[in-house]
PDB file of C-alpha atoms in Angstrom:
ATOM      1  CA  MET A   1       0.376  -0.010   0.000  1.00 42.00           C
ATOM      2  CA  GLU A   2       1.290   3.307  -0.961  1.00 44.00           C
ATOM      3  CA  LYS A   3       2.022   5.747   1.968  1.00 46.00           C
ATOM      4  CA  THR A   4       1.753   9.655   2.150  1.00 44.00           C
ATOM      5  CA  ALA A   5       4.386  11.858   3.140  1.00 46.00           C
ATOM      6  CA  PRO A   6       2.917  12.420   6.590  1.00 49.00           C
ATOM      7  CA  GLU A   7       2.587   8.774   7.337  1.00 48.00           C
ATOM      8  CA  LEU A   8       5.901   8.449   6.442  1.00 48.00           C
ATOM      9  CA  THR A   9       7.198  11.256   9.025  1.00 51.00           C
ATOM     10  CA  SER A  10       4.934   9.702  11.469  1.00 53.00           C
ATOM     11  CA  GLU A  11       7.113   6.817  11.764  1.00 55.00           C
ATOM     12  CA  LEU A  12       9.890   8.572  12.930  1.00 58.00           C
ATOM     13  CA  HIS A  13       7.654   9.074  16.098  1.00 71.00           C
ATOM     14  CA  ILE A  14       8.345   6.307  19.188  1.00 79.00           C
ATOM     15  CA  PRO A  15       4.443   4.808  19.750  1.00 84.00           C
ATOM     16  CA  PRO A  16       3.274   6.074  22.912  1.00 85.00           C
ATOM     17  CA  GLN A  17       2.290   2.805  24.292  1.00 87.00           C
ATOM     18  CA  LEU A  18       5.857   2.615  24.857  1.00 88.00           C
ATOM     19  CA  VAL A  19       6.027   5.770  26.919  1.00 88.00           C
ATOM     20  CA  ASN A  20       3.027   4.619  29.016  1.00 89.00           C
ATOM     21  CA  ILE A  21       4.735   1.264  29.831  1.00 91.00           C
ATOM     22  CA  LEU A  22       7.350   2.763  31.039  1.00 91.00           C
ATOM     23  CA  PHE A  23       5.816   5.430  32.970  1.00 90.00           C
ATOM     24  CA  ALA A  24       3.772   2.570  34.842  1.00 91.00           C
ATOM     25  CA  LEU A  25       6.730   0.907  35.546  1.00 93.00           C
ATOM     26  CA  LEU A  26       8.329   3.677  37.355  1.00 90.00           C
ATOM     27  CA  ALA A  27       4.795   4.550  39.080  1.00 89.00           C
ATOM     28  CA  THR A  28       4.905   0.703  40.387  1.00 90.00           C
ATOM     29  CA  LEU A  29       8.651   0.958  41.605  1.00 91.00           C
ATOM     30  CA  ALA A  30       7.812   4.392  43.424  1.00 87.00           C
ATOM     31  CA  LEU A  31       4.808   2.551  45.049  1.00 84.00           C
ATOM     32  CA  LEU A  32       7.157  -0.228  46.147  1.00 87.00           C
ATOM     33  CA  LEU A  33      10.027   2.343  47.312  1.00 85.00           C
ATOM     34  CA  CYS A  34       7.517   4.278  49.205  1.00 80.00           C
ATOM     35  CA  GLU A  35       6.919   1.311  51.644  1.00 78.00           C
ATOM     36  CA  GLY A  36       9.801   2.322  53.400  1.00 76.00           C
ATOM     37  CA  MET A  37       8.978   6.329  53.689  1.00 74.00           C
ATOM     38  CA  THR A  38       7.146   7.611  56.415  1.00 75.00           C
ATOM     39  CA  ASP A  39       4.086  10.535  56.150  1.00 77.00           C
ATOM     40  CA  PRO A  40       3.620  12.512  54.962  1.00 78.00           C
ATOM     41  CA  ILE A  41       5.911  11.744  52.081  1.00 77.00           C
ATOM     42  CA  GLN A  42       4.941   8.202  51.972  1.00 81.00           C
ATOM     43  CA  SER A  43       0.957   9.046  51.528  1.00 83.00           C
ATOM     44  CA  GLN A  44       2.312  12.174  48.752  1.00 83.00           C
ATOM     45  CA  VAL A  45       4.648   9.358  46.597  1.00 83.00           C
ATOM     46  CA  ARG A  46       1.702   7.313  46.683  1.00 86.00           C
ATOM     47  CA  ALA A  47      -1.026   9.614  45.531  1.00 87.00           C
ATOM     48  CA  LEU A  48       1.585  11.086  42.772  1.00 87.00           C
ATOM     49  CA  SER A  49       2.434   7.296  41.609  1.00 88.00           C
ATOM     50  CA  LEU A  50      -1.358   6.105  41.755  1.00 91.00           C
ATOM     51  CA  LEU A  51      -2.053   9.555  39.618  1.00 90.00           C
ATOM     52  CA  LEU A  52       0.586   8.608  37.022  1.00 90.00           C
ATOM     53  CA  LEU A  53      -0.862   4.858  36.786  1.00 91.00           C
ATOM     54  CA  ALA A  54      -4.171   6.456  36.118  1.00 92.00           C
ATOM     55  CA  LEU A  55      -2.789   8.570  33.354  1.00 91.00           C
ATOM     56  CA  CYS A  56      -0.964   6.025  31.713  1.00 90.00           C
ATOM     57  CA  ALA A  57      -4.109   3.980  31.617  1.00 91.00           C
ATOM     58  CA  LEU A  58      -6.116   6.641  30.132  1.00 91.00           C
ATOM     59  CA  GLY A  59      -3.267   7.421  27.815  1.00 88.00           C
ATOM     60  CA  LEU A  60      -3.359   3.354  26.544  1.00 88.00           C
ATOM     61  CA  ALA A  61      -6.899   3.530  26.360  1.00 89.00           C
ATOM     62  CA  LEU A  62      -6.935   6.908  24.270  1.00 88.00           C
ATOM     63  CA  SER A  63      -4.441   5.797  21.722  1.00 82.00           C
ATOM     64  CA  ARG A  64      -6.431   2.522  20.603  1.00 84.00           C
ATOM     65  CA  TRP A  65      -9.497   5.206  20.238  1.00 82.00           C
ATOM     66  CA  ARG A  66      -7.768   8.033  19.366  1.00 83.00           C
ATOM     67  CA  GLN A  67      -4.139   8.249  18.826  1.00 82.00           C
ATOM     68  CA  VAL A  68      -3.588  11.938  18.615  1.00 85.00           C
ATOM     69  CA  LEU A  69      -5.737  12.586  21.614  1.00 88.00           C
ATOM     70  CA  GLY A  70      -3.525   9.512  23.303  1.00 87.00           C
ATOM     71  CA  ARG A  71      -0.321  11.366  22.859  1.00 90.00           C
ATOM     72  CA  TRP A  72      -1.228  14.313  24.003  1.00 92.00           C
ATOM     73  CA  VAL A  73      -2.367  12.748  27.000  1.00 91.00           C
ATOM     74  CA  THR A  74       1.334  10.800  27.168  1.00 91.00           C
ATOM     75  CA  VAL A  75       2.913  14.290  26.545  1.00 92.00           C
ATOM     76  CA  LEU A  76       1.219  16.058  29.720  1.00 91.00           C
ATOM     77  CA  SER A  77       1.238  13.285  31.947  1.00 90.00           C
ATOM     78  CA  PRO A  78       4.378  14.040  33.695  1.00 89.00           C
ATOM     79  CA  LEU A  79       3.419  17.838  33.644  1.00 88.00           C
ATOM     80  CA  LEU A  80       0.320  16.706  35.689  1.00 88.00           C
ATOM     81  CA  VAL A  81       2.306  14.992  38.165  1.00 88.00           C
ATOM     82  CA  ILE A  82       4.879  17.476  38.610  1.00 85.00           C
ATOM     83  CA  ALA A  83       2.731  20.161  39.496  1.00 81.00           C
ATOM     84  CA  PRO A  84       1.229  18.576  42.456  1.00 81.00           C
ATOM     85  CA  ALA A  85       4.364  17.239  43.411  1.00 81.00           C
ATOM     86  CA  ASP A  86       5.943  20.710  43.976  1.00 77.00           C
ATOM     87  CA  LEU A  87       2.800  22.090  45.470  1.00 72.00           C
ATOM     88  CA  TRP A  88       2.744  19.177  48.086  1.00 74.00           C
ATOM     89  CA  MET A  89       6.503  18.711  48.456  1.00 71.00           C
ATOM     90  CA  GLY A  90       7.367  22.540  48.250  1.00 67.00           C
ATOM     91  CA  ASP A  91      10.477  20.929  46.471  1.00 65.00           C
ATOM     92  CA  THR A  92      10.765  23.537  43.661  1.00 64.00           C
ATOM     93  CA  GLY A  93      13.561  21.568  42.207  1.00 70.00           C
ATOM     94  CA  LEU A  94      11.218  19.209  40.993  1.00 78.00           C
ATOM     95  CA  LEU A  95      10.288  21.916  37.933  1.00 82.00           C
ATOM     96  CA  VAL A  96      13.060  21.152  36.039  1.00 84.00           C
ATOM     97  CA  LEU A  97      11.242  17.761  34.976  1.00 85.00           C
ATOM     98  CA  ALA A  98       9.192  20.166  33.151  1.00 86.00           C
ATOM     99  CA  ALA A  99      11.172  20.127  30.284  1.00 89.00           C
ATOM    100  CA  ILE A 100      10.077  16.220  30.168  1.00 90.00           C
ATOM    101  CA  PRO A 101       7.128  16.541  28.439  1.00 91.00           C
ATOM    102  CA  VAL A 102       9.007  18.868  25.774  1.00 91.00           C
ATOM    103  CA  GLY A 103      11.141  15.809  24.495  1.00 88.00           C
ATOM    104  CA  LEU A 104       8.015  13.915  24.826  1.00 90.00           C
ATOM    105  CA  ALA A 105       5.908  16.295  22.578  1.00 90.00           C
ATOM    106  CA  ILE A 106       9.056  16.106  19.660  1.00 86.00           C
ATOM    107  CA  ALA A 107       9.113  12.212  19.903  1.00 85.00           C
ATOM    108  CA  LEU A 108       5.493  11.489  19.866  1.00 88.00           C
ATOM    109  CA  ILE A 109       3.802  14.655  18.014  1.00 86.00           C
ATOM    110  CA  THR A 110       5.478  17.245  16.191  1.00 84.00           C
ATOM    111  CA  PRO A 111       8.307  19.776  16.820  1.00 85.00           C
ATOM    112  CA  SER A 112       5.852  22.890  16.787  1.00 86.00           C
ATOM    113  CA  ALA A 113       3.614  21.189  19.226  1.00 89.00           C
ATOM    114  CA  ALA A 114       7.154  20.778  21.485  1.00 90.00           C
ATOM    115  CA  THR A 115       7.937  24.433  20.972  1.00 91.00           C
ATOM    116  CA  GLY A 116       3.903  25.113  22.188  1.00 93.00           C
ATOM    117  CA  ILE A 117       4.164  23.041  25.146  1.00 92.00           C
ATOM    118  CA  ALA A 118       7.971  25.068  26.051  1.00 92.00           C
ATOM    119  CA  LEU A 119       6.169  28.430  25.628  1.00 94.00           C
ATOM    120  CA  GLY A 120       3.177  27.538  27.850  1.00 92.00           C
ATOM    121  CA  GLU A 121       5.436  26.308  30.129  1.00 91.00           C
ATOM    122  CA  THR A 122       7.463  29.275  30.292  1.00 93.00           C
ATOM    123  CA  GLY A 123       4.668  31.394  30.748  1.00 92.00           C
ATOM    124  CA  LEU A 124       3.456  29.518  33.901  1.00 89.00           C
ATOM    125  CA  LEU A 125       7.047  29.553  35.102  1.00 89.00           C
ATOM    126  CA  ILE A 126       7.381  33.417  34.864  1.00 91.00           C
ATOM    127  CA  LEU A 127       3.663  33.772  36.282  1.00 90.00           C
ATOM    128  CA  ALA A 128       4.724  31.361  39.727  1.00 85.00           C
ATOM    129  CA  TYR A 129       8.009  33.603  39.861  1.00 87.00           C
ATOM    130  CA  ARG A 130       5.480  36.938  40.149  1.00 89.00           C
ATOM    131  CA  PHE A 131       3.326  35.624  42.737  1.00 85.00           C
ATOM    132  CA  GLY A 132       6.344  34.346  44.160  1.00 81.00           C
ATOM    133  CA  THR A 133       5.879  30.631  44.376  1.00 80.00           C
ATOM    134  CA  VAL A 134       9.574  30.245  42.559  1.00 81.00           C
ATOM    135  CA  ASP A 135      12.311  31.975  43.412  1.00 82.00           C
ATOM    136  CA  ALA A 136      14.737  33.807  40.594  1.00 87.00           C
ATOM    137  CA  GLU A 137      17.346  30.619  40.817  1.00 86.00           C
ATOM    138  CA  THR A 138      14.665  27.878  40.229  1.00 84.00           C
ATOM    139  CA  LEU A 139      13.557  29.823  37.137  1.00 87.00           C
ATOM    140  CA  ILE A 140      16.596  30.002  35.676  1.00 90.00           C
ATOM    141  CA  VAL A 141      17.557  26.813  36.007  1.00 89.00           C
ATOM    142  CA  ALA A 142      13.895  25.130  34.920  1.00 88.00           C
ATOM    143  CA  LEU A 143      13.716  27.817  31.962  1.00 91.00           C
ATOM    144  CA  GLY A 144      17.404  26.654  31.084  1.00 91.00           C
ATOM    145  CA  ALA A 145      16.324  23.040  31.155  1.00 90.00           C
ATOM    146  CA  LEU A 146      13.096  23.818  29.407  1.00 90.00           C
ATOM    147  CA  TRP A 147      15.013  25.472  26.540  1.00 92.00           C
ATOM    148  CA  SER A 148      17.963  23.289  26.266  1.00 91.00           C
ATOM    149  CA  MET A 149      16.082  20.296  25.876  1.00 89.00           C
ATOM    150  CA  LEU A 150      13.732  21.652  23.094  1.00 90.00           C
ATOM    151  CA  GLY A 151      16.767  22.698  21.240  1.00 89.00           C
ATOM    152  CA  LEU A 152      18.808  19.117  21.841  1.00 87.00           C
ATOM    153  CA  CYS A 153      15.336  17.626  20.493  1.00 83.00           C
ATOM    154  CA  TYR A 154      15.402  19.899  17.266  1.00 83.00           C
ATOM    155  CA  ALA A 155      19.175  19.351  16.444  1.00 84.00           C
ATOM    156  CA  VAL A 156      18.330  15.537  16.816  1.00 79.00           C
ATOM    157  CA  TYR A 157      14.918  15.282  15.129  1.00 77.00           C
ATOM    158  CA  ARG A 158      15.151  17.942  12.574  1.00 72.00           C
ATOM    159  CA  PRO A 159      17.678  16.277  10.225  1.00 71.00           C
ATOM    160  CA  MET A 160      15.434  13.086  10.363  1.00 69.00           C
ATOM    161  CA  HIS A 161      12.613  14.943   9.621  1.00 70.00           C
ATOM    162  CA  GLN A 162      14.692  16.151   6.519  1.00 71.00           C
ATOM    163  CA  TYR A 163      16.010  13.076   5.259  1.00 71.00           C
ATOM    164  CA  ALA A 164      12.385  11.818   5.508  1.00 66.00           C
ATOM    165  CA  HIS A 165      11.313  14.580   3.173  1.00 70.00           C
ATOM    166  CA  TYR A 166      13.838  14.126   0.720  1.00 72.00           C
ATOM    167  CA  ALA A 167      13.335  10.266   0.902  1.00 70.00           C
ATOM    168  CA  TRP A 168       9.901  11.148   0.151  1.00 68.00           C
ATOM    169  CA  THR A 169      10.638  13.455  -2.828  1.00 75.00           C
ATOM    170  CA  TYR A 170      13.079  11.222  -4.314  1.00 75.00           C
ATOM    171  CA  TYR A 171      10.128   8.103  -3.869  1.00 71.00           C
ATOM    172  CA  ARG A 172       7.283  10.388  -5.932  1.00 77.00           C
ATOM    173  CA  GLN A 173       9.847  11.732  -8.555  1.00 77.00           C
ATOM    174  CA  ALA A 174      10.940   7.684  -9.087  1.00 76.00           C
ATOM    175  CA  GLN A 175       7.038   6.888  -9.422  1.00 77.00           C
ATOM    176  CA  ASP A 176       6.465   9.734 -11.651  1.00 76.00           C
ATOM    177  CA  LEU A 177       9.294   8.530 -14.092  1.00 76.00           C
ATOM    178  CA  VAL A 178       7.939   4.692 -13.705  1.00 79.00           C
ATOM    179  CA  GLU A 179       4.191   6.306 -14.492  1.00 80.00           C
ATOM    180  CA  GLU A 180       5.602   8.640 -17.342  1.00 79.00           C
ATOM    181  CA  SER A 181       7.869   5.589 -18.859  1.00 79.00           C
ATOM    182  CA  ARG A 182       4.831   2.822 -18.656  1.00 81.00           C
ATOM    183  CA  ASP A 183       2.967   5.549 -20.648  1.00 76.00           C
ATOM    184  CA  ARG A 184       5.359   6.139 -23.556  1.00 80.00           C
ATOM    185  CA  ARG A 185       5.907   2.328 -23.473  1.00 81.00           C
ATOM    186  CA  ALA A 186       2.182   2.270 -23.897  1.00 76.00           C
ATOM    187  CA  GLU A 187       2.046   4.920 -26.985  1.00 78.00           C
ATOM    188  CA  LEU A 188       4.980   3.241 -28.802  1.00 81.00           C
ATOM    189  CA  ARG A 189       2.995  -0.078 -28.633  1.00 82.00           C
ATOM    190  CA  GLN A 190      -0.055   1.486 -30.263  1.00 80.00           C
ATOM    191  CA  ALA A 191       2.192   2.912 -32.597  1.00 76.00           C
ATOM    192  CA  LEU A 192       3.477  -0.154 -33.563  1.00 79.00           C
ATOM    193  CA  ASP A 193       0.384  -1.610 -33.854  1.00 76.00           C
ATOM    194  CA  ASP A 194      -1.310   0.894 -35.870  1.00 74.00           C
ATOM    195  CA  LEU A 195       1.875   0.687 -38.342  1.00 78.00           C
ATOM    196  CA  THR A 196       1.434  -2.593 -38.522  1.00 78.00           C
ATOM    197  CA  HIS A 197      -2.141  -2.690 -39.468  1.00 73.00           C
ATOM    198  CA  ALA A 198      -1.363   0.010 -42.114  1.00 72.00           C
ATOM    199  CA  ASN A 199       1.357  -1.913 -43.594  1.00 75.00           C
ATOM    200  CA  ARG A 200      -1.578  -4.747 -43.682  1.00 77.00           C
ATOM    201  CA  GLN A 201      -3.811  -2.543 -45.380  1.00 75.00           C
ATOM    202  CA  ILE A 202      -1.122  -1.136 -48.030  1.00 75.00           C
ATOM    203  CA  ALA A 203      -0.382  -4.780 -48.785  1.00 71.00           C
ATOM    204  CA  LEU A 204      -4.229  -5.654 -49.633  1.00 71.00           C
ATOM    205  CA  ALA A 205      -4.547  -2.575 -51.386  1.00 70.00           C
ATOM    206  CA  ASN A 206      -1.607  -3.792 -53.783  1.00 64.00           C
TER     207      ASN A 206
END
């Protein structure tokens, strides 16, 4: 079956099921490790792990029904866990992990989606800084991690997308040449048939 350019580009993306399974394993590991902790840390880790497991299950279910929606849920899942973790534990250093959705967006959706997420997270971080919930040092580190992740992913995926585009263009040109060759061969065969028929008519006339 002939593929289209978007389908070829989508093959550069990793499957969301793989990411969800990985997150589910991490959440399960966190549930096991939190048994040796004391409250309130134990309760917080357990709640966050269960939240991540629920998001993984939702991402897997949506991936079977609506692939694009499932990919978006998978990409945003870490952010939906990091935000409450920062509020409950009071560790603003966790905001550095906000770079994870950016990397996932490029790997699962498109570079433009990753850029949009990076811009949105940047706005939220600046807003948090203005309200005093994030200090300047944490803001700088989080933004540095965020945009470094975006730049690194662009550096890796952009050549791959360009190669896919070039490969698709070459494939289409080759297909056009093959079709043109078939058309010319058919025209030549028809011309030979017409010539043979004309020769027969001339022979019969003589």
